[in-house]
CSV table of C-alpha atoms and ligand atoms in Angstrom, one decimal:
chain,number,residue,atom,x,y,z
A,941,MET,CA,0.0,-0.3,0.0
A,942,ASP,CA,1.2,3.7,-0.7
A,943,TYR,CA,0.7,5.4,2.5
A,944,PHE,CA,3.0,8.1,1.3
A,945,SER,CA,0.2,9.0,-1.4
A,946,ILE,CA,-2.3,8.7,1.3
A,947,PHE,CA,-0.5,11.1,3.5
A,948,LYS,CA,0.1,13.6,0.6
A,949,SER,CA,-3.5,13.7,-0.2
A,950,GLN,CA,-4.6,14.3,3.0
A,951,ARG,CA,-1.9,17.5,3.6
A,952,ASP,CA,-3.4,19.0,0.0
A,953,PHE,CA,-6.8,18.1,1.6
A,954,TYR,CA,-6.1,19.9,4.4
A,955,LYS,CA,-4.5,23.0,2.3
A,956,SER,CA,-7.8,23.0,0.7
A,957,HIS,CA,-9.4,24.6,4.0
A,958,GLN,CA,-12.2,22.5,3.6
A,959,THR,CA,-11.8,21.0,7.1
A,960,LYS,CA,-11.9,24.2,8.8
A,961,ASP,CA,-15.4,24.6,8.2
A,962,ILE,CA,-17.3,24.2,11.5
A,963,SER,CA,-20.3,22.7,9.7
A,964,PHE,CA,-17.8,20.3,7.8
A,965,ARG,CA,-16.6,19.2,11.4
A,966,LYS,CA,-20.1,18.5,12.7
A,967,GLU,CA,-21.2,16.7,9.9
A,968,ASN,CA,-18.1,14.5,9.8
A,969,LEU,CA,-18.7,13.6,14.0
A,970,ILE,CA,-22.2,13.1,13.2
A,971,LYS,CA,-21.4,10.9,10.3
A,972,LEU,CA,-19.1,9.0,12.5
A,973,GLN,CA,-21.4,8.8,15.3
A,974,LYS,CA,-23.9,7.4,12.7
A,975,ILE,CA,-21.7,4.8,11.6
A,976,LEU,CA,-20.5,3.3,14.9
A,977,LYS,CA,-24.9,3.3,16.2
A,978,SER,CA,-25.5,1.3,12.8
A,979,ASN,CA,-22.5,-1.6,13.4
A,980,GLU,CA,-22.7,-1.6,17.4
A,981,GLU,CA,-23.2,-5.4,17.0
A,982,ARG,CA,-20.7,-5.6,14.4
A,983,LEU,CA,-18.6,-3.9,16.9
A,984,TYR,CA,-19.2,-5.5,19.8
A,985,GLN,CA,-18.7,-9.2,18.2
A,986,ALA,CA,-15.4,-8.4,16.8
A,987,ILE,CA,-14.3,-7.3,20.3
A,988,TYR,CA,-15.8,-10.3,22.0
A,989,ILE,CA,-13.9,-12.4,18.9
A,990,ASP,CA,-10.7,-11.1,19.9
A,991,PHE,CA,-10.7,-11.1,23.9
A,992,ARG,CA,-13.9,-12.2,25.1
A,993,LYS,CA,-14.9,-8.5,25.7
A,994,SER,CA,-18.4,-8.1,27.0
A,995,LYS,CA,-21.0,-5.9,25.3
A,996,PHE,CA,-21.4,-4.1,28.6
A,997,ASP,CA,-17.8,-3.7,28.8
A,998,THR,CA,-17.5,-2.4,25.3
A,999,TYR,CA,-20.2,0.1,25.7
A,1000,ALA,CA,-19.5,1.3,28.9
A,1001,ASN,CA,-15.7,1.8,28.5
A,1002,GLU,CA,-15.6,2.4,24.6
A,1003,LEU,CA,-18.4,3.4,22.9
A,1004,SER,CA,-20.2,5.1,25.3
A,1005,ILE,CA,-16.7,7.5,25.8
A,1006,ILE,CA,-16.7,8.3,22.1
A,1007,TYR,CA,-20.4,9.3,22.1
A,1008,ALA,CA,-19.7,11.4,25.1
A,1009,GLU,CA,-16.8,13.0,23.2
A,1010,ILE,CA,-19.0,13.3,20.3
A,1011,LYS,CA,-22.3,15.0,22.2
A,1012,TYR,CA,-19.1,17.3,23.7
A,1013,PHE,CA,-17.6,18.7,20.2
A,1014,LEU,CA,-21.3,19.0,18.9
A,1015,LYS,CA,-22.1,21.7,22.0
A,1016,ASN,CA,-18.8,23.1,22.5
A,1017,ILE,CA,-17.5,23.6,18.9
A,1018,GLU,CA,-18.2,26.7,18.2
A,1019,ARG,CA,-17.0,28.4,21.6
A,1020,LEU,CA,-13.7,26.7,21.3
A,1021,SER,CA,-13.1,27.5,17.5
A,1022,LYS,CA,-14.1,31.4,18.8
A,1023,PRO,CA,-11.3,33.5,18.7
A,1024,GLN,CA,-10.9,34.1,22.5
A,1025,LYS,CA,-10.0,37.9,23.4
A,1026,VAL,CA,-7.5,38.4,26.2
A,1027,LYS,CA,-6.7,41.3,28.0
A,1028,THR,CA,-4.3,44.1,26.1
A,1029,ASN,CA,-1.1,45.1,27.7
A,1030,LEU,CA,0.5,48.7,27.8
A,1031,ALA,CA,2.8,48.0,25.2
A,1032,ASN,CA,0.1,47.0,22.9
A,1033,LEU,CA,-2.3,50.4,23.5
A,1034,LEU,CA,-4.7,50.9,21.2
A,1035,GLY,CA,-4.6,47.5,19.8
A,1036,GLU,CA,-6.8,44.3,20.4
A,1037,SER,CA,-5.2,40.7,21.5
A,1038,ASN,CA,-6.6,37.2,20.6
A,1039,ILE,CA,-6.1,33.8,20.7
A,1040,TYR,CA,-7.0,31.8,17.3
A,1041,LYS,CA,-6.9,27.9,17.5
A,1042,GLU,CA,-6.0,27.2,14.3
A,1043,PRO,CA,-6.0,23.3,13.4
A,1044,LEU,CA,-2.6,21.6,13.6
A,1045,GLY,CA,-3.3,20.2,10.1
A,1046,CYS,CA,-2.1,16.4,9.1
A,1047,ALA,CA,-2.5,14.1,12.0
A,1048,LEU,CA,-1.6,10.7,12.9
A,1049,VAL,CA,-3.6,8.7,15.8
A,1050,ILE,CA,-1.5,5.4,17.3
A,1051,GLY,CA,-3.7,3.7,19.3
A,1052,ALA,CA,-3.6,0.3,22.0
A,1053,TRP,CA,-5.3,-2.6,21.5
A,1054,ASN,CA,-6.4,-2.6,25.8
A,1055,TYR,CA,-9.3,-0.4,24.5
A,1056,PRO,CA,-9.1,-0.9,20.8
A,1057,TYR,CA,-12.0,1.3,20.2
A,1058,GLN,CA,-11.9,3.8,22.4
A,1059,LEU,CA,-8.1,4.8,22.6
A,1060,THR,CA,-8.5,4.8,18.9
A,1061,LEU,CA,-11.5,6.7,18.0
A,1062,ALA,CA,-11.5,9.3,20.9
A,1063,PRO,CA,-8.7,11.0,19.8
A,1064,VAL,CA,-9.7,11.1,16.4
A,1065,VAL,CA,-12.9,12.7,17.5
A,1066,SER,CA,-11.0,15.5,19.0
A,1067,ALA,CA,-8.9,15.5,15.4
A,1068,ILE,CA,-11.6,16.3,13.9
A,1069,ALA,CA,-13.3,18.5,16.1
A,1070,ALA,CA,-10.0,20.8,16.0
A,1071,GLY,CA,-10.3,20.4,11.8
A,1072,ASN,CA,-7.4,18.1,11.0
A,1073,THR,CA,-7.0,15.0,8.6
A,1074,CYS,CA,-6.0,12.3,10.2
A,1075,MET,CA,-4.0,8.5,9.8
A,1076,ILE,CA,-5.6,6.6,12.0
A,1077,LYS,CA,-2.9,3.2,12.8
A,1078,PRO,CA,-4.9,1.1,15.4
A,1079,SER,CA,-3.0,-1.9,17.4
A,1080,GLU,CA,-3.0,-5.0,15.2
A,1081,LEU,CA,-3.2,-7.7,18.7
A,1082,PRO,CA,-6.9,-7.2,18.1
A,1083,GLU,CA,-7.3,-8.7,14.4
A,1084,ASN,CA,-10.9,-8.1,14.6
A,1085,THR,CA,-11.3,-4.7,15.5
A,1086,MET,CA,-8.8,-3.4,13.9
A,1087,ARG,CA,-10.0,-4.7,10.3
A,1088,LEU,CA,-13.3,-3.4,11.6
A,1089,MET,CA,-12.4,-0.1,12.3
A,1090,ALA,CA,-10.5,0.0,8.7
A,1091,GLU,CA,-13.5,-1.1,7.0
A,1092,LEU,CA,-15.8,1.4,8.7
A,1093,ILE,CA,-13.6,4.5,8.1
A,1094,ASN,CA,-11.6,3.8,5.1
A,1095,ASN,CA,-15.2,2.8,2.9
A,1096,ASN,CA,-17.4,5.9,4.7
A,1097,PHE,CA,-14.8,8.5,4.1
A,1098,PRO,CA,-12.3,10.0,1.5
A,1099,SER,CA,-8.9,8.9,2.2
A,1100,ASN,CA,-7.8,12.0,1.7
A,1101,TYR,CA,-9.8,13.4,5.1
A,1102,LEU,CA,-9.7,9.7,7.4
A,1103,TYR,CA,-7.9,6.8,6.8
A,1104,VAL,CA,-7.2,3.4,8.7
A,1105,VAL,CA,-3.4,1.9,8.3
A,1106,GLU,CA,-4.2,-1.7,8.8
A,1107,GLY,CA,-0.5,-3.6,10.4
A,1108,GLY,CA,2.2,-3.7,12.8
A,1109,ILE,CA,5.7,-2.6,13.2
A,1110,PRO,CA,6.9,-2.1,9.4
A,1111,GLU,CA,3.7,-0.4,8.6
A,1112,THR,CA,4.2,2.1,12.0
A,1113,THR,CA,7.4,2.3,11.2
A,1114,GLU,CA,7.1,3.4,7.7
A,1115,ILE,CA,3.9,6.4,8.6
A,1116,LEU,CA,6.3,7.4,11.6
A,1117,LYS,CA,8.7,9.0,8.9
A,1118,TYR,CA,6.3,11.3,7.2
A,1119,PRO,CA,6.2,14.9,8.0
A,1120,PHE,CA,3.0,14.8,10.6
A,1121,ASP,CA,1.4,18.1,11.8
A,1122,LYS,CA,0.6,16.4,15.1
A,1123,ILE,CA,1.2,12.5,16.3
A,1124,PHE,CA,-0.8,10.9,19.0
A,1125,PHE,CA,0.5,8.3,20.7
A,1126,THR,CA,-1.3,5.6,23.2
A,1127,GLY,CA,0.8,2.5,24.2
A,1128,SER,CA,3.7,1.5,26.2
A,1129,PRO,CA,6.6,4.2,27.4
A,1130,LYS,CA,9.2,1.9,25.1
A,1131,VAL,CA,7.4,2.6,21.9
A,1132,GLY,CA,6.5,5.8,23.0
A,1133,LYS,CA,10.5,6.8,23.1
A,1134,ILE,CA,10.7,5.3,19.3
A,1135,VAL,CA,7.5,7.6,18.2
A,1136,TYR,CA,9.0,10.9,20.1
A,1137,GLN,CA,12.3,10.1,18.3
A,1138,ALA,CA,10.7,9.6,15.0
A,1139,ALA,CA,8.6,13.2,15.6
A,1140,SER,CA,11.7,14.6,16.1
A,1141,LYS,CA,13.2,14.2,12.7
A,1142,ASN,CA,10.0,16.2,11.4
A,1143,LEU,CA,9.9,18.1,14.8
A,1144,THR,CA,6.1,17.1,14.9
A,1145,PRO,CA,4.6,18.2,18.5
A,1146,VAL,CA,3.4,15.1,20.0
A,1147,THR,CA,0.9,13.8,22.7
A,1148,LEU,CA,2.2,10.4,24.3
A,1149,GLU,CA,-0.2,8.6,26.5
A,1150,LEU,CA,2.1,5.8,28.2
A,1151,GLY,CA,1.8,3.7,31.2
A,1152,GLY,CA,3.3,2.8,34.5
A,1153,LYS,CA,2.4,1.2,37.8
A,1154,SER,CA,-0.2,3.5,39.4
A,1155,PRO,CA,-0.4,2.5,43.2
A,1156,ALA,CA,-3.5,2.3,45.6
A,1157,ILE,CA,-2.6,3.2,49.4
A,1158,VAL,CA,-5.2,2.4,51.7
A,1159,THR,CA,-5.1,4.3,55.2
A,1160,LYS,CA,-6.4,2.8,58.8
A,1161,SER,CA,-8.9,5.8,58.1
A,1162,ALA,CA,-10.4,4.6,55.0
A,1163,ASP,CA,-13.9,3.1,54.7
A,1164,LEU,CA,-12.6,-0.6,54.1
A,1165,ASP,CA,-15.2,-2.0,52.5
A,1166,VAL,CA,-15.6,0.9,49.7
A,1167,ALA,CA,-11.5,0.2,49.0
A,1168,ALA,CA,-11.9,-3.1,48.7
A,1169,LYS,CA,-14.6,-2.9,45.8
A,1170,ARG,CA,-13.7,0.1,44.1
A,1171,ILE,CA,-9.9,-1.5,44.0
A,1172,VAL,CA,-11.5,-4.9,42.5
A,1173,TRP,CA,-13.7,-3.0,40.1
A,1174,GLY,CA,-10.6,-0.8,38.8
A,1175,LYS,CA,-8.0,-3.3,39.0
A,1176,PHE,CA,-9.5,-6.6,37.3
A,1177,LEU,CA,-11.7,-4.4,34.8
A,1178,ASN,CA,-10.7,-5.8,31.7
A,1179,GLY,CA,-8.9,-8.6,32.9
A,1180,GLY,CA,-6.5,-6.0,34.5
A,1181,GLN,CA,-5.8,-4.7,31.1
A,1182,SER,CA,-6.1,-0.9,31.6
A,1183,CYS,CA,-3.6,1.9,31.6
A,1184,ILE,CA,-4.8,3.6,34.9
A,1185,ALA,CA,-6.2,0.1,36.9
A,1186,PRO,CA,-4.1,0.0,40.0
A,1187,ASP,CA,-1.0,-1.9,40.0
A,1188,TYR,CA,-0.4,-2.5,43.3
A,1189,VAL,CA,-1.7,-1.9,46.5
A,1190,LEU,CA,0.0,-0.6,49.7
A,1191,VAL,CA,-2.0,-0.8,53.1
A,1192,GLU,CA,-1.6,0.7,56.4
A,1193,GLU,CA,-0.5,-2.9,58.5
A,1194,SER,CA,-2.5,-2.2,61.3
A,1195,ILE,CA,-5.2,-2.8,58.6
A,1196,GLN,CA,-4.2,-5.1,56.3
A,1197,ASP,CA,-5.5,-8.2,57.6
A,1198,GLU,CA,-8.8,-6.9,57.3
A,1199,PHE,CA,-8.6,-5.0,54.2
A,1200,LEU,CA,-7.5,-8.7,52.9
A,1201,LYS,CA,-10.5,-10.2,54.0
A,1202,ARG,CA,-12.7,-7.8,52.5
A,1203,LEU,CA,-10.8,-8.1,49.2
A,1204,LYS,CA,-11.3,-11.8,49.6
A,1205,LYS,CA,-15.1,-11.1,49.6
A,1206,GLN,CA,-15.3,-8.7,47.3
A,1207,LEU,CA,-13.5,-11.0,44.6
A,1208,GLU,CA,-15.7,-14.2,45.3
A,1209,GLU,CA,-19.1,-11.8,44.9
A,1210,ALA,CA,-17.7,-10.5,41.4
A,1211,ASN,CA,-17.1,-14.2,40.6
A,1212,TYR,CA,-14.5,-14.0,37.8
A,1213,GLU,CA,-14.4,-17.1,36.7
A,1214,ASP,CA,-13.1,-18.8,33.6
A,1215,GLY,CA,-15.8,-17.9,31.1
A,1216,ALA,CA,-18.0,-15.5,33.1
A,1217,GLU,CA,-19.5,-13.0,30.6
A,1218,HIS,CA,-17.8,-9.9,32.6
A,1219,TYR,CA,-14.1,-11.0,32.8
A,1220,VAL,CA,-11.5,-10.3,30.0
A,1221,SER,CA,-9.6,-12.6,28.4
A,1222,ILE,CA,-5.7,-12.1,28.0
A,1223,ILE,CA,-5.0,-10.6,24.9
A,1224,ASN,CA,-2.6,-13.1,23.9
A,1225,LYS,CA,0.1,-15.9,24.4
A,1226,ARG,CA,3.0,-13.7,24.8
A,1227,ASN,CA,1.4,-11.7,27.2
A,1228,PHE,CA,-0.5,-14.8,29.4
A,1229,ASP,CA,2.9,-15.9,29.7
A,1230,ARG,CA,4.6,-13.1,30.5
A,1231,ILE,CA,1.9,-11.9,33.2
A,1232,LEU,CA,2.2,-15.9,34.4
A,1233,GLY,CA,6.2,-15.0,35.1
A,1234,LEU,CA,5.4,-12.2,37.4
A,1235,ILE,CA,3.2,-14.5,39.6
A,1236,GLU,CA,5.3,-16.4,42.9
A,1237,GLN,CA,3.8,-19.2,43.7
A,1238,GLU,CA,4.3,-19.1,47.5
A,1239,LYS,CA,3.1,-15.8,47.6
A,1240,ILE,CA,-0.2,-16.3,46.2
A,1241,PHE,CA,-2.8,-15.0,48.9
A,1242,TYR,CA,-5.6,-15.8,46.6
A,1243,GLY,CA,-6.3,-17.1,42.9
A,1244,GLY,CA,-3.8,-18.6,40.7
A,1245,LYS,CA,-5.9,-20.5,38.6
A,1246,THR,CA,-5.1,-20.2,34.9
A,1247,ASN,CA,-6.2,-21.9,31.4
A,1248,GLU,CA,-4.1,-21.7,28.3
A,1249,ALA,CA,-6.7,-22.8,26.2
A,1250,THR,CA,-8.7,-19.7,26.8
A,1251,LEU,CA,-6.1,-17.4,28.0
A,1252,TYR,CA,-7.6,-17.0,31.2
A,1253,ILE,CA,-5.9,-15.7,34.4
A,1254,GLN,CA,-8.0,-15.6,37.7
A,1255,PRO,CA,-7.8,-12.5,39.6
A,1256,THR,CA,-4.5,-13.1,41.6
A,1257,VAL,CA,-3.6,-11.2,44.5
A,1258,LEU,CA,-0.1,-11.4,46.4
A,1259,LEU,CA,1.1,-10.9,49.6
A,1260,ASN,CA,4.8,-10.7,51.1
A,1261,VAL,CA,5.9,-8.7,48.2
A,1262,GLY,CA,8.8,-6.9,48.5
A,1263,TRP,CA,9.6,-3.9,46.2
A,1264,GLU,CA,12.7,-5.6,44.5
A,1265,ASP,CA,10.7,-8.4,43.4
A,1266,ALA,CA,10.0,-8.8,39.7
A,1267,VAL,CA,6.5,-8.1,40.1
A,1268,MET,CA,7.4,-4.6,41.0
A,1269,GLN,CA,9.7,-3.8,38.3
A,1270,GLU,CA,7.4,-3.4,35.4
A,1271,GLU,CA,3.6,-2.2,34.8
A,1272,ILE,CA,1.7,-5.5,35.6
A,1273,PHE,CA,-1.3,-4.4,32.7
A,1274,GLY,CA,-3.1,-8.3,34.0
A,1275,PRO,CA,-4.9,-9.7,36.4
A,1276,VAL,CA,-2.5,-9.9,39.5
A,1277,LEU,CA,-2.3,-7.5,42.2
A,1278,PRO,CA,0.5,-6.9,44.5
A,1279,VAL,CA,0.0,-5.9,48.4
A,1280,LEU,CA,2.4,-4.2,50.0
A,1281,SER,CA,1.9,-2.6,53.9
A,1282,PHE,CA,3.7,0.3,55.3
A,1283,ASN,CA,3.4,2.2,58.5
A,1284,ASN,CA,3.5,5.4,57.6
A,1285,LEU,CA,2.3,7.4,54.8
A,1286,GLN,CA,4.7,10.0,53.7
A,1287,GLU,CA,7.3,7.6,53.9
A,1288,THR,CA,5.4,5.3,51.5
A,1289,LEU,CA,4.5,8.4,49.2
A,1290,GLY,CA,8.9,9.3,49.8
A,1291,ARG,CA,9.4,5.2,48.2
A,1292,ILE,CA,6.6,5.5,45.1
A,1293,ASN,CA,8.6,9.1,44.6
A,1294,LYS,CA,11.7,6.6,43.8
A,1295,LEU,CA,10.0,4.8,40.8
A,1296,ASP,CA,9.0,6.6,37.5
A,1297,LYS,CA,6.0,8.7,38.0
A,1298,PRO,CA,3.1,6.8,37.3
A,1299,LEU,CA,-0.3,7.3,34.8
A,1300,ALA,CA,-2.7,7.1,37.6
A,1301,ALA,CA,-2.4,6.9,42.2
A,1302,TYR,CA,-5.6,6.4,44.3
A,1303,LEU,CA,-6.2,6.7,47.8
A,1304,PHE,CA,-8.5,5.4,50.3
A,1305,THR,CA,-8.6,7.8,53.4
A,1306,ASN,CA,-10.9,9.8,55.4
A,1307,ILE,CA,-8.8,11.9,56.8
A,1308,LYS,CA,-8.2,15.5,55.1
A,1309,ALA,CA,-4.4,15.7,56.2
A,1310,GLU,CA,-3.6,12.7,54.5
A,1311,LYS,CA,-5.8,14.0,51.1
A,1312,GLU,CA,-3.4,17.0,50.6
A,1313,LEU,CA,-0.1,14.5,51.5
A,1314,PHE,CA,-1.0,12.6,48.7
A,1315,LEU,CA,-1.6,15.4,46.1
A,1316,GLN,CA,1.2,17.6,47.8
A,1317,ASN,CA,4.0,15.0,47.8
A,1318,ILE,CA,3.6,12.9,44.6
A,1319,SER,CA,3.6,13.4,40.8
A,1320,PHE,CA,1.1,11.6,39.0
A,1321,GLY,CA,-1.6,11.4,35.7
A,1322,GLY,CA,-4.6,11.8,37.4
A,1323,GLY,CA,-6.4,9.7,40.1
A,1324,CYS,CA,-8.8,9.5,42.9
A,1325,VAL,CA,-9.5,9.9,46.2
A,1326,ASN,CA,-11.7,6.9,47.7
A,1327,ASP,CA,-11.8,5.7,44.2
A,1328,THR,CA,-10.1,4.0,41.3
A,1329,ILE,CA,-10.3,5.1,37.3
A,1330,MET,CA,-13.3,6.9,37.2
A,1331,HIS,CA,-11.1,10.2,36.1
A,1332,ILE,CA,-11.2,9.2,32.9
A,1333,ALA,CA,-15.0,9.1,32.7
A,1334,ASN,CA,-15.0,13.2,33.2
A,1335,GLU,CA,-14.5,14.7,29.8
A,1336,ASN,CA,-14.2,18.4,31.7
A,1337,LEU,CA,-10.7,16.8,33.4
A,1338,PRO,CA,-7.7,16.7,31.3
A,1339,PHE,CA,-6.6,12.8,30.5
A,1340,GLY,CA,-2.7,12.3,30.4
A,1341,GLY,CA,0.3,11.0,32.0
A,1342,VAL,CA,3.6,13.0,33.3
A,1343,GLY,CA,7.5,12.3,33.4
A,1344,ASN,CA,7.7,8.2,32.5
A,1345,SER,CA,3.9,8.1,31.9
A,1346,GLY,CA,3.2,10.4,29.0
A,1347,ILE,CA,3.2,13.9,27.7
A,1348,GLY,CA,0.1,16.1,26.8
A,1349,ASN,CA,-3.6,15.3,27.3
A,1350,TYR,CA,-6.6,14.9,25.9
A,1351,HIS,CA,-10.5,14.6,26.4
A,1352,GLY,CA,-12.9,17.8,25.9
A,1353,GLU,CA,-11.6,20.8,25.3
A,1354,PHE,CA,-7.7,19.8,26.1
A,1355,GLY,CA,-8.4,17.4,23.0
A,1356,PHE,CA,-9.4,20.1,21.2
A,1357,ASN,CA,-6.6,21.8,22.5
A,1358,CYS,CA,-3.7,19.3,21.6
A,1359,PHE,CA,-4.8,19.0,17.8
A,1360,SER,CA,-4.8,22.6,17.5
A,1361,HIS,CA,-2.2,25.8,17.4
A,1362,GLN,CA,-2.7,28.5,19.6
A,1363,LYS,CA,-2.0,31.6,17.5
A,1364,SER,CA,-1.4,34.7,19.2
A,1365,ILE,CA,-2.5,37.8,17.3
A,1366,ILE,CA,-2.4,41.8,18.2
A,1367,LYS,CA,-4.3,43.7,16.3
A,1368,LYS,CA,-3.7,48.0,15.8
A,1369,ALA,CA,-5.3,50.9,15.4
A,1370,VAL,CA,-3.1,52.8,12.7
A,1371,TRP,CA,-3.4,56.1,14.7
A,1372,GLY,CA,-2.4,57.2,17.9
A,1373,GLU,CA,0.6,55.7,18.9
A,1374,PRO,CA,3.7,57.3,21.1
A,1375,ASN,CA,6.8,57.6,19.0
A,1376,LEU,CA,8.8,55.8,21.9
A,1377,LYS,CA,10.1,52.3,20.2
A,1378,TYR,CA,11.4,53.8,17.6
A,1379,PRO,CA,14.9,55.3,16.9
A,1380,PRO,CA,17.0,57.4,18.0
A,1381,TYR,CA,17.0,56.0,21.4
A,1382,THR,CA,17.4,59.1,23.6
A,1383,GLU,CA,17.8,59.3,27.6
A,1384,LYS,CA,14.0,61.0,27.9
A,1385,LYS,CA,12.2,58.2,25.8
A,1386,LEU,CA,14.3,55.3,28.1
A,1387,ASN,CA,13.1,57.0,30.8
A,1388,TRP,CA,9.0,57.0,29.3
A,1389,LEU,CA,9.8,53.6,29.2
A,1390,LYS,CA,11.1,52.8,32.3
A,1391,ARG,CA,7.8,54.9,33.9
A,1392,LEU,CA,5.5,52.8,31.4
A,1393,MET,CA,6.6,49.4,31.4
B,54,NAD,P1,2.6,-0.8,22.7
B,54,NAD,O1,3.1,0.4,23.0
B,54,NAD,O2,3.3,-2.5,22.3
B,54,NAD,O3,2.0,-0.5,20.9
B,54,NAD,C1,1.5,0.3,20.8
B,54,NAD,C2,1.0,0.4,19.6
B,54,NAD,O4,2.4,1.2,18.4
B,54,NAD,C3,0.2,-0.2,18.6
B,54,NAD,O5,-0.4,0.3,17.7
B,54,NAD,C4,1.4,-1.2,17.8
B,54,NAD,O6,1.4,-1.5,16.3
B,54,NAD,C5,2.8,-0.3,17.4
B,54,NAD,N1,3.9,-0.3,17.8
B,54,NAD,C6,4.5,-1.2,18.3
B,54,NAD,N2,5.8,-1.7,18.9
B,54,NAD,C7,6.2,-0.5,17.7
B,54,NAD,C8,7.6,-0.4,17.5
B,54,NAD,N3,8.4,-0.7,17.4
B,54,NAD,N4,7.5,0.8,16.3
B,54,NAD,C9,6.5,1.8,15.8
B,54,NAD,N5,5.2,1.2,16.7
B,54,NAD,C10,5.3,0.0,17.5
B,54,NAD,O7,1.2,-0.7,23.8
B,54,NAD,P2,0.0,-1.9,24.0
B,54,NAD,O8,1.1,-2.8,24.2
B,54,NAD,O9,-0.7,-1.9,22.9
B,54,NAD,O10,-0.1,-1.3,24.9
B,54,NAD,C11,-0.2,-1.6,26.2
B,54,NAD,C12,0.6,-0.3,26.9
B,54,NAD,O11,0.1,0.8,26.7
B,54,NAD,C13,0.7,0.0,28.3
B,54,NAD,O12,2.2,0.2,29.2
B,54,NAD,C14,-0.4,0.8,29.1
B,54,NAD,O13,-0.6,1.3,30.3
B,54,NAD,C15,-0.4,1.8,27.9
B,54,NAD,N6,-1.8,2.4,27.8
B,54,NAD,C16,-1.8,3.9,27.7
B,54,NAD,C17,-3.0,4.4,28.1
B,54,NAD,C18,-3.1,6.0,27.9
B,54,NAD,O14,-4.1,6.2,27.6
B,54,NAD,N7,-2.1,6.5,28.7
B,54,NAD,C19,-4.2,3.6,27.3
B,54,NAD,C20,-3.5,2.2,27.1
B,54,NAD,C21,-2.5,1.4,27.1
C-alpha cells in the first residue's frame, strides 16, 4: 500500500481549508457517530472474538466514551473555535489581543490494543473537531477490531480526510517517517520513545499517552468495604489490562488483615471465573506467559488458577511482596495484584517517588491531611481519592500522564487544544501610537519606557 500518497493527499486536502469549516467538522462527527451506532452489533462481535470483551464492557468503557466526546464537541465546537479575546497590555495600547485556534493540519493517531475502539477513535474525534485530517493506526493485536475500524472508516470517509492503516510494526515504522503536523500515540513508554524519536526528525509535536505502575494506597482511616470494592473493580476490569488500573496496593499494616478479608469477599462476590461474561481474557499467549512469569506461587493469597486454552488468568492477589520482586519492576498490565504494607504514609509516598511517575494514583482515606499529603507529595497523571479509574470518565478533566507516563493530555477541550495551534494575534489601530519604540533612542525615551513598563 502506498501510504505516502495517502499522506500527501491528506496534506493537500488540508490545504484546501475545507476541514476548517465548522459545519464540515460537525457533519463528520455526526457521520462517525451514525456509522458506529448502526454497526454496534458488529463492533461488539469483533471485540468479543478478539478478547472476549462483553457488550456491557464495550459499551460502558469504549463506545460510550467516544459518544460522550462527540456530544461534547457538537455542543461546544463553536465556543472552542472562536478567537479568544485576552487583555491587551500597555505596550500594545490601542490594540486588541486574540488567541486563534488553528488546526495543526495532518494528524497521525496510533492506538493501543486494550481499549481498541476508545483509544483509537476518541483522539480521532478530537482531531476532527479541531479541523485536522487524520491517518489512524489501530493496534494490530486485536485483529478483528482493527479490520472492522478500517472497513468502517475507509469505506465511509474519503482517504484524503480519514484513513485507517492496518498493520503492525513495519507499517507504523513506515508512516512514522512522514512529516505529520501532529502525532498522538497511546501505548507503552518503550514504544513511546520510538515514536518521540521519529517525530523529532520532523519537529512534529506529540501527545504520548503511556503507562506505568499506578499505586492504590489504603490508610487505616479508610472505609475498607468501599476501598476493597472499588480496587477490585478498577484492577480486574478488562482483565487487569487497563492503563490506569491500580497496579499494586499499599495498605497500612494495622488494617492489612481486615482489608485482605474484604478484598477476598469482593473477589468471591465478583465471580471472575473462567468463561464469566464480565471477565475479559488476556490478549494473547505472549502476554499470558509474561503475566504468569510475575506470579510467585508461594506468595499467592488468592487466585492463581489459569487456563491456557482460554487465556484465562484468575484475579490473583500476592502477599509478602517486596519492592525488589519482579512483579514490582514493571507495569503488570494483567490481573495480578501485589499487596504491600506500610506504617508511615509520608515515607511510603517517598518510596513511590523513587519509581517513575505513574499514570494514575489512588488514595483511600477519610483524613483531610492524608489527602493533602498525597496530592502534594507525589506526581502522577491523574487519579482519585476514594475511588479508582473514574477520573477518566469526566470529559471536563484532562486525561494524560507526566514524566514516564506521558506528555500532554486530551478529552473535551483538552483534546481540542491538543490538535490545535494557538495563534497569538494583535490587531492594531493605525493612529495614536507614541513614537517611543522607534529610534533615535534618547535618555528621555528611556525614562518614559521605564515609567510605562
Ligand atoms: P505498545 O506500545 O506495544 O503498542 C502501541 C502501538 O504502537 C500499537 O499500535 C503498535 O502497533 C505500535 N508499535 C508497537 N511496537 C512498535 C514499534 N517498535 N515501532 C512503532 N510502532 C510500534 O502498547 P500496547 O501493548 O498496545 O499497550 C500497552 C501499553 O500501553 C501499556 O504500557 C499501557 O499502560 C499503555 N496504555 C496507555 C494508555 C493511556 O491512555 N495512557 C491507554 C492504554 C494503554
